[in-house]
Structures are given as structure tokens and as C-alpha cells.
Amino acid sequence: MQAAAFTLLMFTLAASGGPCPLLVPVGPLHPVQVFQRKFEAPRGCVSHGQLRAALDPEVHVIVLGPLPDQAVRAGERPVVHVSVRALGVQRRPLALVLVAAQQGAGVQWRLSASGLDSDLVNTLHVTPGSVWLCTGRCLRHRSSREAPAEPGAALSWAERRFGSISSYSALERADRVRISLGDDPSWPRRCEPRPGFLSPSVEASYAARGGGDGDGATGCSAPPLPFRRASNRTHVIALRPDVTSQRETQTNVAVHVRSGGTAGVSRVHLTLVLLGPDHVHWVVRPHGIVGSLTVLARSATVRQGKYSDDGGGETENEEEEEDEEPEPELAVAVVTDGVPAPSAAGSPGGAVGWARRRGLPPVLSYTWAGSSANRFDVRIPEPGNASPPVTAAASPVTAATAEPGVPVVPAIHL
């Protein structure tokens, strides 16, 4: 009875243009997910390779630690993007040893490479149970599943097989690994792992949920109603200005827009309002949508097709994706005139009010994230679903039950 009464209340409020009165923590069902890419300092080492002959392979060993028990029981196969780059043309073959300390489903390694001599035959070793595939340009290679499943044995196994190795990294939770090829004479002669090692040749990172700044992301969204057109929507995303930083260098923030339909393609007329400090450049990546996409931001780019460097941090981060062709049926527009800064919008209510005054389609979600957030995922529901699922932001929270420090939004009418 209580659930039915709440559903009727939400239906009545939305039908009458009712408010979304509070910002509450963004949950997993919020239509816009917030991530902060963090870099890992693993146990690892490098060596300069004087022990190797000119045509001996450059060997990199990557060990990924076990998943939590609940993920193993669910049979999850985590995806790890591995990109290999050479500053010039690599004249020596490459050997990758990819070890997953994961029982059951193993790991899906997605590989790409650039700058390698096309005549060289490289070697790829993965542990049993794991799979790999190429995204974009890949290695000319031969592969095996001979790598040891025990992480502690990976280093000694590689040294016995190849004589010496170029780098070793034992990671805990990375989902992206970038390997830069080449030796430096200043590196040690032998790779001797030590904890907290920041490798000059291997960069590992992972996407953590939340907006950073210690207090995560907050937001609100409209409740799902049958008469609400799922194909004509506006999402507002705003970054809190960092008052402690006088940052001047450009920071790319990625916004991925993905179809949630089982058919893989959604037809939409989508509007994104992206508010951030002057140093933020928004990079929008549509996946599997057709129709129209309008982006309102002070600085933004929409990328379709085979792009990999879409930002997402202090420096240019590589976002490895499977090859995608541009959608010929997606009309894209970027509008920069008259877009306010987050502080100029005044409040979440002010930002949504500004969108209404611009004559934009109805605002279906508002997301307010910390300045360290550098990736947003906007999920389009399956065709036939009227709007995003009810989120924590659509729950009946009152000012009396709101968490301390969570601002009350002044009457955002959706």
C-alpha cells in the first residue's frame, strides 16, 4: 500500500510539474554516472635491458590482483585496456605477459598498439581462463596461455623464459594500462620489485565512482512516467569550482552517451548542458545513438568514430574503445554562446531554470559533481522505457531527513 501511494504521489507531482526538491547522493540507478580516474602506484620495477641482445624482446609483465569474492561468485570478467606505444618505430619485438590472479571467469584484455615495426612478430602470454582481443591497431603476434596463474611466480617465470624483463607491475584494481616502449640507461640493470613504484614505462589507472573532493556527487532526476517522451530530454551536468586551485592548463572531461537498448541503437533528441570552470574542455562521445545531439558548453568537442584520446584527467588519457564508425544518422550541434559558469548559474535551481528559459527540452536529470570528477556516463534507456529509472534522487526525502551538508534545491520544476 505504501509503495502504491508513493508511486501515485510521484505520478501526481510530475504530472503537475512538481519539484525535485533535494540533491541527494548519486546512486547506481541515476541516469548520469560519475567517475574519477585514479592512478595506481603498484609494486613494480624496470630495468634498462643491457643484458638483452639487440633482437631479444622487450618484455613487460602485468599482474592484476584478484577481484572481490562477490564479483568472482557472479562470474564477472573484468575488462582491462592495454595500450602499447613507441615514441619512434620499435625495432625490437615485444613480449607481453598478462597475468590475472582471478579464479573462474578470468580477465578480458583489450589490446592496441602504435609505433611497432610491422615486420616484427611479437609474443603475447596470458593466463588460462582469460581472453584478449584487439581494439584499433594491434600487434602482429603469436600467443599462448602458458603464463602462470600464480602472481608470485610471474616474474621468475618471465626471467627464466626471456632472460631479463623491461618492467614488472603488480596491480590491484587497474582497468587501463599504458605501456611506453624503450629503455633508459639510468634504469637498474635488474628488475627488482618494490612497493609504491611509479613506473616510467607503465601507467596504470582505474575509474572510481563518485565525484571526488571527499563528498561525492549529488543530483536529482525526474520519476519515470509513461507519457514522458524518452527521446526528447535534457541532462544538466555541473562541476563544482575548485576554490583552492588557480589551474590554468586545460583539463579534458569525458562524457560518454550510450544506448541502453538491447538492440544496441537508440533514437534520441538529446540535449546536454555541461557547466564547468574555464579550464575544463568537455569531450562528448556518443555510442549507439541516432537522431540529434545538442551540447551546450563553454568549451566542448563531440567525437564520433575511431577516436581514442578523449581526455579524462589532468593529462590526456587514452580511452580505449572498440572500433566504431561515425553514425551517419546522428546530427550534432555544439553551442557555446551564453552558457554560464556553474557559479553564475547560482544554484541547481538556477541552472535548470536557465535551461528552461533557453527553451530546451524538459530537464530529466541534474548532476552536481566535485572538480576532480573527470568522466560521466549518460545512459539512454531502452526504447519503450519512458525515462530513466527512479533513482535515489527521486526518493521522498525531506529537509528533515536530508544528510548534513546536502543542499536543499529551491523548487526545481521538471
Coordinates of C-alpha atoms in Angstrom, one line a residue:
M1 CA 0.0 0.0 0.0
Q2 CA 2.8 2.4 0.9
A3 CA 4.6 1.6 -2.4
A4 CA 1.4 2.3 -4.4
A5 CA 0.8 5.5 -2.5
F6 CA 4.4 6.7 -3.2
T7 CA 4.0 5.8 -6.9
L8 CA 0.8 7.8 -7.1
L9 CA 2.4 10.7 -5.4
M10 CA 5.3 10.8 -7.8
F11 CA 2.9 10.5 -10.8
T12 CA 0.8 13.4 -9.4
L13 CA 3.8 15.6 -8.7
A14 CA 5.4 15.0 -12.1
A15 CA 2.1 15.4 -14.0
S16 CA 1.6 18.8 -12.3
G17 CA 5.2 19.9 -13.0
G18 CA 6.1 19.2 -9.4
P19 CA 9.6 19.8 -7.9
C20 CA 12.7 17.7 -7.4
P21 CA 13.3 19.3 -4.0
L22 CA 16.6 17.9 -2.9
L23 CA 20.1 17.0 -4.1
V24 CA 20.9 13.5 -2.7
P25 CA 23.9 11.3 -3.4
V26 CA 24.0 9.9 -6.9
G27 CA 23.2 6.2 -6.8
P28 CA 23.8 3.4 -9.4
L29 CA 20.4 4.0 -11.0
H30 CA 20.9 7.7 -11.6
P31 CA 20.8 8.3 -15.3
V32 CA 24.2 10.0 -15.2
Q33 CA 27.1 8.1 -13.5
V34 CA 30.1 10.0 -12.2
F35 CA 33.7 8.7 -12.2
Q36 CA 37.1 9.9 -11.2
R37 CA 40.1 8.3 -12.8
K38 CA 42.8 7.5 -10.3
F39 CA 46.3 6.3 -10.8
E40 CA 47.9 3.4 -9.1
A41 CA 51.4 3.1 -7.7
P42 CA 51.9 -0.7 -7.8
R43 CA 54.6 -3.0 -6.6
G44 CA 56.9 -3.0 -9.6
C45 CA 60.3 -2.3 -11.2
V46 CA 62.0 -1.5 -14.5
S47 CA 65.4 -2.4 -16.0
H48 CA 67.4 -0.9 -18.8
G49 CA 68.0 -4.1 -20.8
Q50 CA 71.8 -4.2 -21.3
L51 CA 71.5 -7.9 -20.5
R52 CA 69.5 -8.4 -23.7
A53 CA 70.8 -8.9 -27.2
A54 CA 69.7 -6.5 -29.9
L55 CA 66.9 -8.7 -31.2
D56 CA 65.8 -10.0 -27.8
P57 CA 62.2 -9.0 -27.0
E58 CA 61.3 -6.1 -24.7
V59 CA 59.4 -7.8 -22.0
H60 CA 56.6 -6.3 -19.9
V61 CA 54.9 -8.3 -17.2
I62 CA 51.5 -7.1 -15.9
V63 CA 49.8 -8.8 -12.9
L64 CA 46.3 -8.0 -12.0
G65 CA 45.2 -8.9 -8.5
P66 CA 42.1 -10.9 -7.6
L67 CA 38.6 -9.4 -7.7
P68 CA 36.4 -9.3 -4.6
D69 CA 34.8 -12.6 -3.7
Q70 CA 31.3 -11.3 -4.6
A71 CA 32.5 -10.4 -8.1
V72 CA 34.0 -13.9 -8.6
R73 CA 30.8 -15.6 -7.5
A74 CA 28.9 -13.5 -10.0
G75 CA 31.2 -14.8 -12.8
E76 CA 32.3 -11.3 -13.8
R77 CA 35.1 -11.0 -16.3
P78 CA 36.7 -7.6 -15.8
V79 CA 37.9 -5.6 -18.8
V80 CA 41.4 -4.2 -18.8
H81 CA 42.5 -1.9 -21.7
V82 CA 46.2 -2.2 -22.5
S83 CA 47.7 0.2 -25.0
V84 CA 51.3 -0.1 -26.2
R85 CA 53.1 2.9 -27.7
A86 CA 56.6 3.6 -29.0
L87 CA 57.8 7.1 -29.5
G88 CA 59.6 6.1 -32.7
V89 CA 59.4 2.8 -34.6
Q90 CA 60.1 -0.1 -32.3
R91 CA 62.9 -2.2 -33.8
R92 CA 62.8 -5.0 -31.2
P93 CA 60.0 -7.5 -30.8
L94 CA 57.7 -7.1 -27.8
A95 CA 56.6 -9.7 -25.3
L96 CA 53.6 -9.1 -23.1
V97 CA 53.0 -11.4 -20.1
L98 CA 49.4 -10.7 -18.8
V99 CA 48.7 -12.5 -15.5
A100 CA 45.2 -12.5 -13.9
A101 CA 45.1 -13.6 -10.3
Q102 CA 41.4 -14.4 -10.9
Q103 CA 39.6 -17.6 -10.5
G104 CA 36.7 -18.5 -12.7
A105 CA 35.9 -16.1 -15.5
G106 CA 39.4 -14.6 -15.8
V107 CA 40.1 -11.2 -17.4
Q108 CA 39.3 -9.8 -20.8
W109 CA 42.4 -7.9 -22.1
R110 CA 41.8 -5.4 -24.8
L111 CA 45.0 -4.5 -26.7
S112 CA 46.0 -1.8 -29.0
A113 CA 49.5 -0.7 -30.2
S114 CA 51.2 2.0 -32.2
G115 CA 54.7 2.6 -33.4
L116 CA 55.7 -1.1 -33.7
D117 CA 57.6 -2.3 -36.7
S118 CA 55.1 -4.2 -38.8
D119 CA 57.7 -6.8 -39.7
L120 CA 58.3 -7.9 -36.1
V121 CA 56.5 -10.8 -34.7
N122 CA 55.5 -10.1 -31.1
T123 CA 54.6 -12.5 -28.3
L124 CA 51.5 -12.5 -26.0
H125 CA 51.2 -14.7 -23.0
V126 CA 48.0 -14.8 -20.9
T127 CA 46.9 -17.0 -18.0
P128 CA 44.3 -19.8 -18.6
G129 CA 40.7 -18.6 -18.3
S130 CA 41.5 -15.1 -19.7
V131 CA 40.7 -13.8 -23.2
W132 CA 42.1 -11.0 -25.3
L133 CA 41.0 -9.0 -28.3
C134 CA 42.4 -6.2 -30.4
T135 CA 40.9 -2.7 -30.4
G136 CA 42.1 -0.4 -33.2
R137 CA 45.6 -1.2 -34.4
C138 CA 47.0 -4.3 -32.9
L139 CA 50.1 -6.4 -32.7
R140 CA 51.4 -8.8 -35.2
H141 CA 51.8 -11.6 -32.8
R142 CA 51.7 -15.2 -31.7
S143 CA 50.0 -16.0 -28.4
S144 CA 49.9 -18.7 -25.8
R145 CA 48.2 -19.4 -22.5
E146 CA 51.3 -20.5 -20.7
A147 CA 51.7 -17.7 -18.3
P148 CA 51.4 -18.9 -14.6
A149 CA 48.2 -18.2 -12.8
E150 CA 50.1 -17.6 -9.6
P151 CA 51.0 -13.9 -9.5
G152 CA 54.1 -14.5 -7.3
A153 CA 55.5 -16.8 -10.0
A154 CA 55.1 -14.5 -12.9
L155 CA 58.3 -12.5 -12.5
S156 CA 60.6 -15.6 -12.1
W157 CA 58.7 -17.4 -15.0
A158 CA 59.3 -14.4 -17.3
E159 CA 63.0 -14.2 -16.3
R160 CA 63.6 -17.9 -16.9
R161 CA 61.9 -17.7 -20.3
F162 CA 63.3 -14.4 -21.6
G163 CA 66.5 -13.9 -19.6
S164 CA 65.6 -10.4 -18.4
I165 CA 62.5 -8.2 -18.4
S166 CA 61.9 -4.5 -19.0
S167 CA 59.1 -3.9 -16.5
Y168 CA 57.0 -5.6 -13.9
S169 CA 53.8 -4.2 -12.4
A170 CA 51.6 -5.9 -9.8
L171 CA 48.3 -4.0 -9.9
E172 CA 45.4 -4.2 -7.5
R173 CA 42.4 -2.7 -9.5
A174 CA 43.5 -1.2 -12.7
D175 CA 41.2 -1.1 -15.7
R176 CA 43.6 0.8 -18.0
V177 CA 47.3 0.2 -18.6
R178 CA 49.6 2.2 -20.9
I179 CA 53.0 0.9 -21.8
S180 CA 55.6 3.1 -23.3
L181 CA 58.4 1.2 -25.1
G182 CA 62.1 1.9 -24.8
D183 CA 64.9 1.6 -22.4
D184 CA 66.8 4.3 -20.3
P185 CA 70.4 3.7 -19.4
S186 CA 69.8 5.3 -16.0
W187 CA 67.4 2.4 -15.0
P188 CA 68.8 -0.5 -13.0
R189 CA 70.4 -3.5 -14.7
R190 CA 67.9 -5.9 -13.0
C191 CA 64.2 -5.5 -12.3
E192 CA 63.8 -5.8 -8.5
P193 CA 60.2 -5.0 -7.4
R194 CA 59.5 -2.6 -4.6
P195 CA 56.1 -1.3 -3.3
G196 CA 54.7 2.1 -4.3
F197 CA 56.7 2.1 -7.6
L198 CA 55.8 4.8 -10.1
S199 CA 57.0 3.2 -13.3
P200 CA 58.4 5.4 -16.1
S201 CA 57.2 2.9 -18.7
V202 CA 53.9 1.6 -17.3
E203 CA 51.0 3.8 -16.2
A204 CA 48.0 2.1 -14.6
S205 CA 44.7 3.7 -13.6
Y206 CA 41.1 2.8 -12.7
A207 CA 37.8 4.6 -12.7
A208 CA 36.4 5.1 -9.3
R209 CA 32.7 6.0 -8.9
G210 CA 31.9 9.4 -7.4
G211 CA 32.8 13.0 -7.9
G212 CA 35.8 13.2 -5.7
D213 CA 36.5 16.1 -3.3
G214 CA 35.6 13.8 -0.4
D215 CA 31.9 14.3 -0.7
G216 CA 31.0 12.5 -3.9
A217 CA 28.4 13.6 -6.5
T218 CA 24.8 14.6 -5.8
G219 CA 21.8 15.0 -8.1
C220 CA 18.1 14.6 -8.8
S221 CA 16.1 13.1 -11.6
A222 CA 12.5 13.1 -12.8
P223 CA 10.4 10.0 -12.0
P224 CA 9.6 7.6 -14.9
L225 CA 6.2 8.3 -16.4
P226 CA 4.5 6.7 -19.4
F227 CA 3.7 10.0 -21.1
R228 CA 7.2 11.4 -20.9
R229 CA 9.0 11.2 -24.2
A230 CA 12.2 9.3 -23.7
S231 CA 13.6 10.5 -27.0
N232 CA 13.5 14.2 -26.1
R233 CA 15.4 15.0 -23.0
T234 CA 17.9 17.3 -21.4
H235 CA 20.6 16.4 -18.8
V236 CA 22.4 19.1 -16.9
I237 CA 25.9 18.3 -15.5
A238 CA 27.8 20.8 -13.4
L239 CA 31.3 20.7 -11.9
R240 CA 31.9 22.5 -8.6
P241 CA 34.6 25.1 -9.0
D242 CA 37.8 24.3 -7.0
V243 CA 38.3 27.4 -5.0
T244 CA 41.7 26.2 -3.7
S245 CA 43.2 25.9 -7.2
Q246 CA 44.2 28.5 -9.7
R247 CA 44.6 26.0 -12.5
E248 CA 45.2 27.4 -16.0
T249 CA 46.0 24.3 -18.1
Q250 CA 43.2 22.7 -20.0
T251 CA 41.6 19.6 -18.4
N252 CA 39.6 17.3 -20.6
V253 CA 36.4 15.8 -19.0
A254 CA 34.8 12.9 -20.9
V255 CA 31.1 12.5 -21.3
H256 CA 30.0 9.1 -22.8
V257 CA 26.5 8.8 -24.1
R258 CA 25.4 5.2 -24.5
S259 CA 22.4 3.3 -25.7
G260 CA 20.8 1.1 -23.1
G261 CA 18.8 -0.8 -25.6
T262 CA 19.4 -4.5 -26.3
A263 CA 19.3 -3.7 -30.0
G264 CA 22.4 -1.5 -29.5
V265 CA 20.9 1.7 -31.0
S266 CA 18.6 4.3 -29.5
R267 CA 16.9 7.1 -31.5
V268 CA 17.1 10.3 -29.4
H269 CA 16.8 14.1 -29.5
L270 CA 19.2 14.6 -26.6
T271 CA 20.5 17.9 -25.1
L272 CA 23.4 18.1 -22.7
V273 CA 24.1 21.2 -20.7
L274 CA 27.7 21.0 -19.4
L275 CA 28.8 23.6 -16.9
G276 CA 32.4 23.8 -15.6
P277 CA 35.3 26.1 -14.9
D278 CA 37.0 27.9 -17.7
H279 CA 39.9 25.4 -17.8
V280 CA 37.5 22.4 -18.5
H281 CA 37.0 21.2 -22.0
W282 CA 34.2 18.7 -22.4
V283 CA 34.8 15.7 -24.8
V284 CA 31.5 14.1 -25.7
R285 CA 31.5 10.5 -27.1
P286 CA 28.2 9.2 -28.4
H287 CA 27.8 5.4 -28.7
G288 CA 25.0 3.6 -30.5
I289 CA 22.6 6.6 -30.8
V290 CA 20.9 8.2 -33.8
G291 CA 18.8 11.3 -34.1
S292 CA 20.2 14.5 -32.8
L293 CA 22.7 15.5 -30.1
T294 CA 23.0 19.2 -28.9
V295 CA 25.7 20.2 -26.5
L296 CA 25.7 23.5 -24.7
A297 CA 29.0 24.2 -23.0
R298 CA 31.6 27.0 -22.8
S299 CA 34.2 24.6 -24.4
A300 CA 33.3 21.2 -25.9
T301 CA 34.0 18.7 -28.7
V302 CA 31.8 15.9 -29.9
R303 CA 33.8 12.9 -31.2
Q304 CA 32.5 10.0 -33.2
G305 CA 34.2 7.0 -34.7
K306 CA 37.8 5.9 -34.2
Y307 CA 39.0 8.3 -31.5
S308 CA 40.9 7.1 -28.6
D309 CA 42.3 10.1 -26.7
D310 CA 39.2 11.7 -25.2
G311 CA 40.7 13.1 -22.1
G312 CA 39.5 12.4 -18.6
G313 CA 42.1 13.8 -16.3
E314 CA 45.0 16.2 -15.7
T315 CA 46.7 14.9 -18.8
E316 CA 45.5 13.4 -21.9
N317 CA 44.2 9.9 -21.0
E318 CA 43.6 7.2 -23.5
E319 CA 40.1 5.8 -23.6
E320 CA 40.4 2.5 -25.5
E321 CA 37.2 1.6 -27.2
E322 CA 36.3 -0.9 -29.8
D323 CA 36.4 0.4 -33.4
E324 CA 33.3 2.5 -34.1
E325 CA 32.2 4.1 -37.3
P326 CA 30.6 7.5 -37.2
E327 CA 26.8 7.4 -37.0
P328 CA 25.6 8.9 -40.3
E329 CA 22.1 9.4 -38.8
L330 CA 23.3 11.5 -35.8
A331 CA 23.1 15.2 -36.2
V332 CA 25.5 17.0 -33.8
A333 CA 25.5 20.7 -32.7
V334 CA 27.7 22.4 -30.2
V335 CA 26.6 25.8 -28.7
T336 CA 29.0 27.9 -26.7
D337 CA 27.3 31.3 -26.7
G338 CA 25.7 32.4 -23.5
V339 CA 26.5 29.3 -21.5
P340 CA 27.1 30.3 -17.8
A341 CA 29.7 29.1 -15.5
P342 CA 28.5 26.9 -12.6
S343 CA 28.9 29.9 -10.2
A344 CA 27.0 32.2 -12.5
A345 CA 24.1 29.7 -12.6
G346 CA 23.6 30.5 -8.9
S347 CA 22.2 27.2 -7.8
P348 CA 21.0 23.9 -9.2
G349 CA 17.6 25.5 -9.5
G350 CA 19.2 28.4 -11.4
A351 CA 20.9 26.0 -13.8
V352 CA 17.7 24.2 -14.5
G353 CA 15.8 27.5 -14.8
W354 CA 18.3 28.7 -17.3
A355 CA 17.8 25.6 -19.4
R356 CA 14.0 26.3 -19.3
R357 CA 14.5 29.9 -20.3
R358 CA 16.6 28.8 -23.3
G359 CA 13.6 26.7 -24.4
L360 CA 15.4 23.4 -24.1
P361 CA 13.5 20.1 -23.8
P362 CA 12.4 19.1 -20.3
V363 CA 15.3 18.5 -17.8
L364 CA 15.2 14.9 -16.8
S365 CA 18.3 14.9 -14.6
Y366 CA 20.7 17.3 -12.8
T367 CA 24.2 16.1 -11.6
W368 CA 26.5 18.2 -9.4
A369 CA 30.0 16.7 -9.1
G370 CA 33.3 17.6 -7.5
S371 CA 36.0 19.3 -9.5
S372 CA 38.1 16.1 -9.6
A373 CA 35.4 14.1 -11.5
N374 CA 36.7 13.6 -15.0
R375 CA 34.3 11.1 -16.6
F376 CA 30.5 11.0 -16.9
D377 CA 28.4 8.2 -18.4
V378 CA 24.9 9.1 -19.6
R379 CA 22.8 6.0 -20.2
I380 CA 19.8 6.2 -22.6
P381 CA 17.1 3.8 -21.6
E382 CA 15.8 1.1 -23.9
P383 CA 13.2 2.1 -26.5
G384 CA 9.8 1.9 -24.9
N385 CA 11.0 2.8 -21.5
A386 CA 9.6 6.3 -20.8
S387 CA 12.5 7.8 -18.9
P388 CA 15.5 6.8 -16.7
P389 CA 14.8 4.6 -13.7
V390 CA 13.7 6.1 -10.4
T391 CA 16.9 7.0 -8.6
A392 CA 17.8 7.9 -5.1
A393 CA 17.3 11.5 -6.3
A394 CA 13.6 10.8 -6.8
S395 CA 13.0 9.3 -3.4
P396 CA 10.8 11.0 -0.9
V397 CA 13.5 12.8 1.1
T398 CA 12.6 15.8 3.1
A399 CA 14.7 18.6 4.6
A400 CA 14.3 17.0 8.0
T401 CA 15.8 13.7 6.7
A402 CA 18.4 15.1 4.4
E403 CA 22.1 14.3 5.2
P404 CA 24.1 17.2 6.7
G405 CA 25.7 19.3 4.1
V406 CA 23.4 18.2 1.3
P407 CA 21.8 21.4 -0.1
V408 CA 18.1 21.8 -0.5
V409 CA 17.3 22.8 -4.0
P410 CA 14.8 25.6 -4.4
A411 CA 11.8 24.2 -6.3
I412 CA 13.3 22.7 -9.5
H413 CA 10.2 22.1 -11.6
L414 CA 10.8 19.4 -14.2

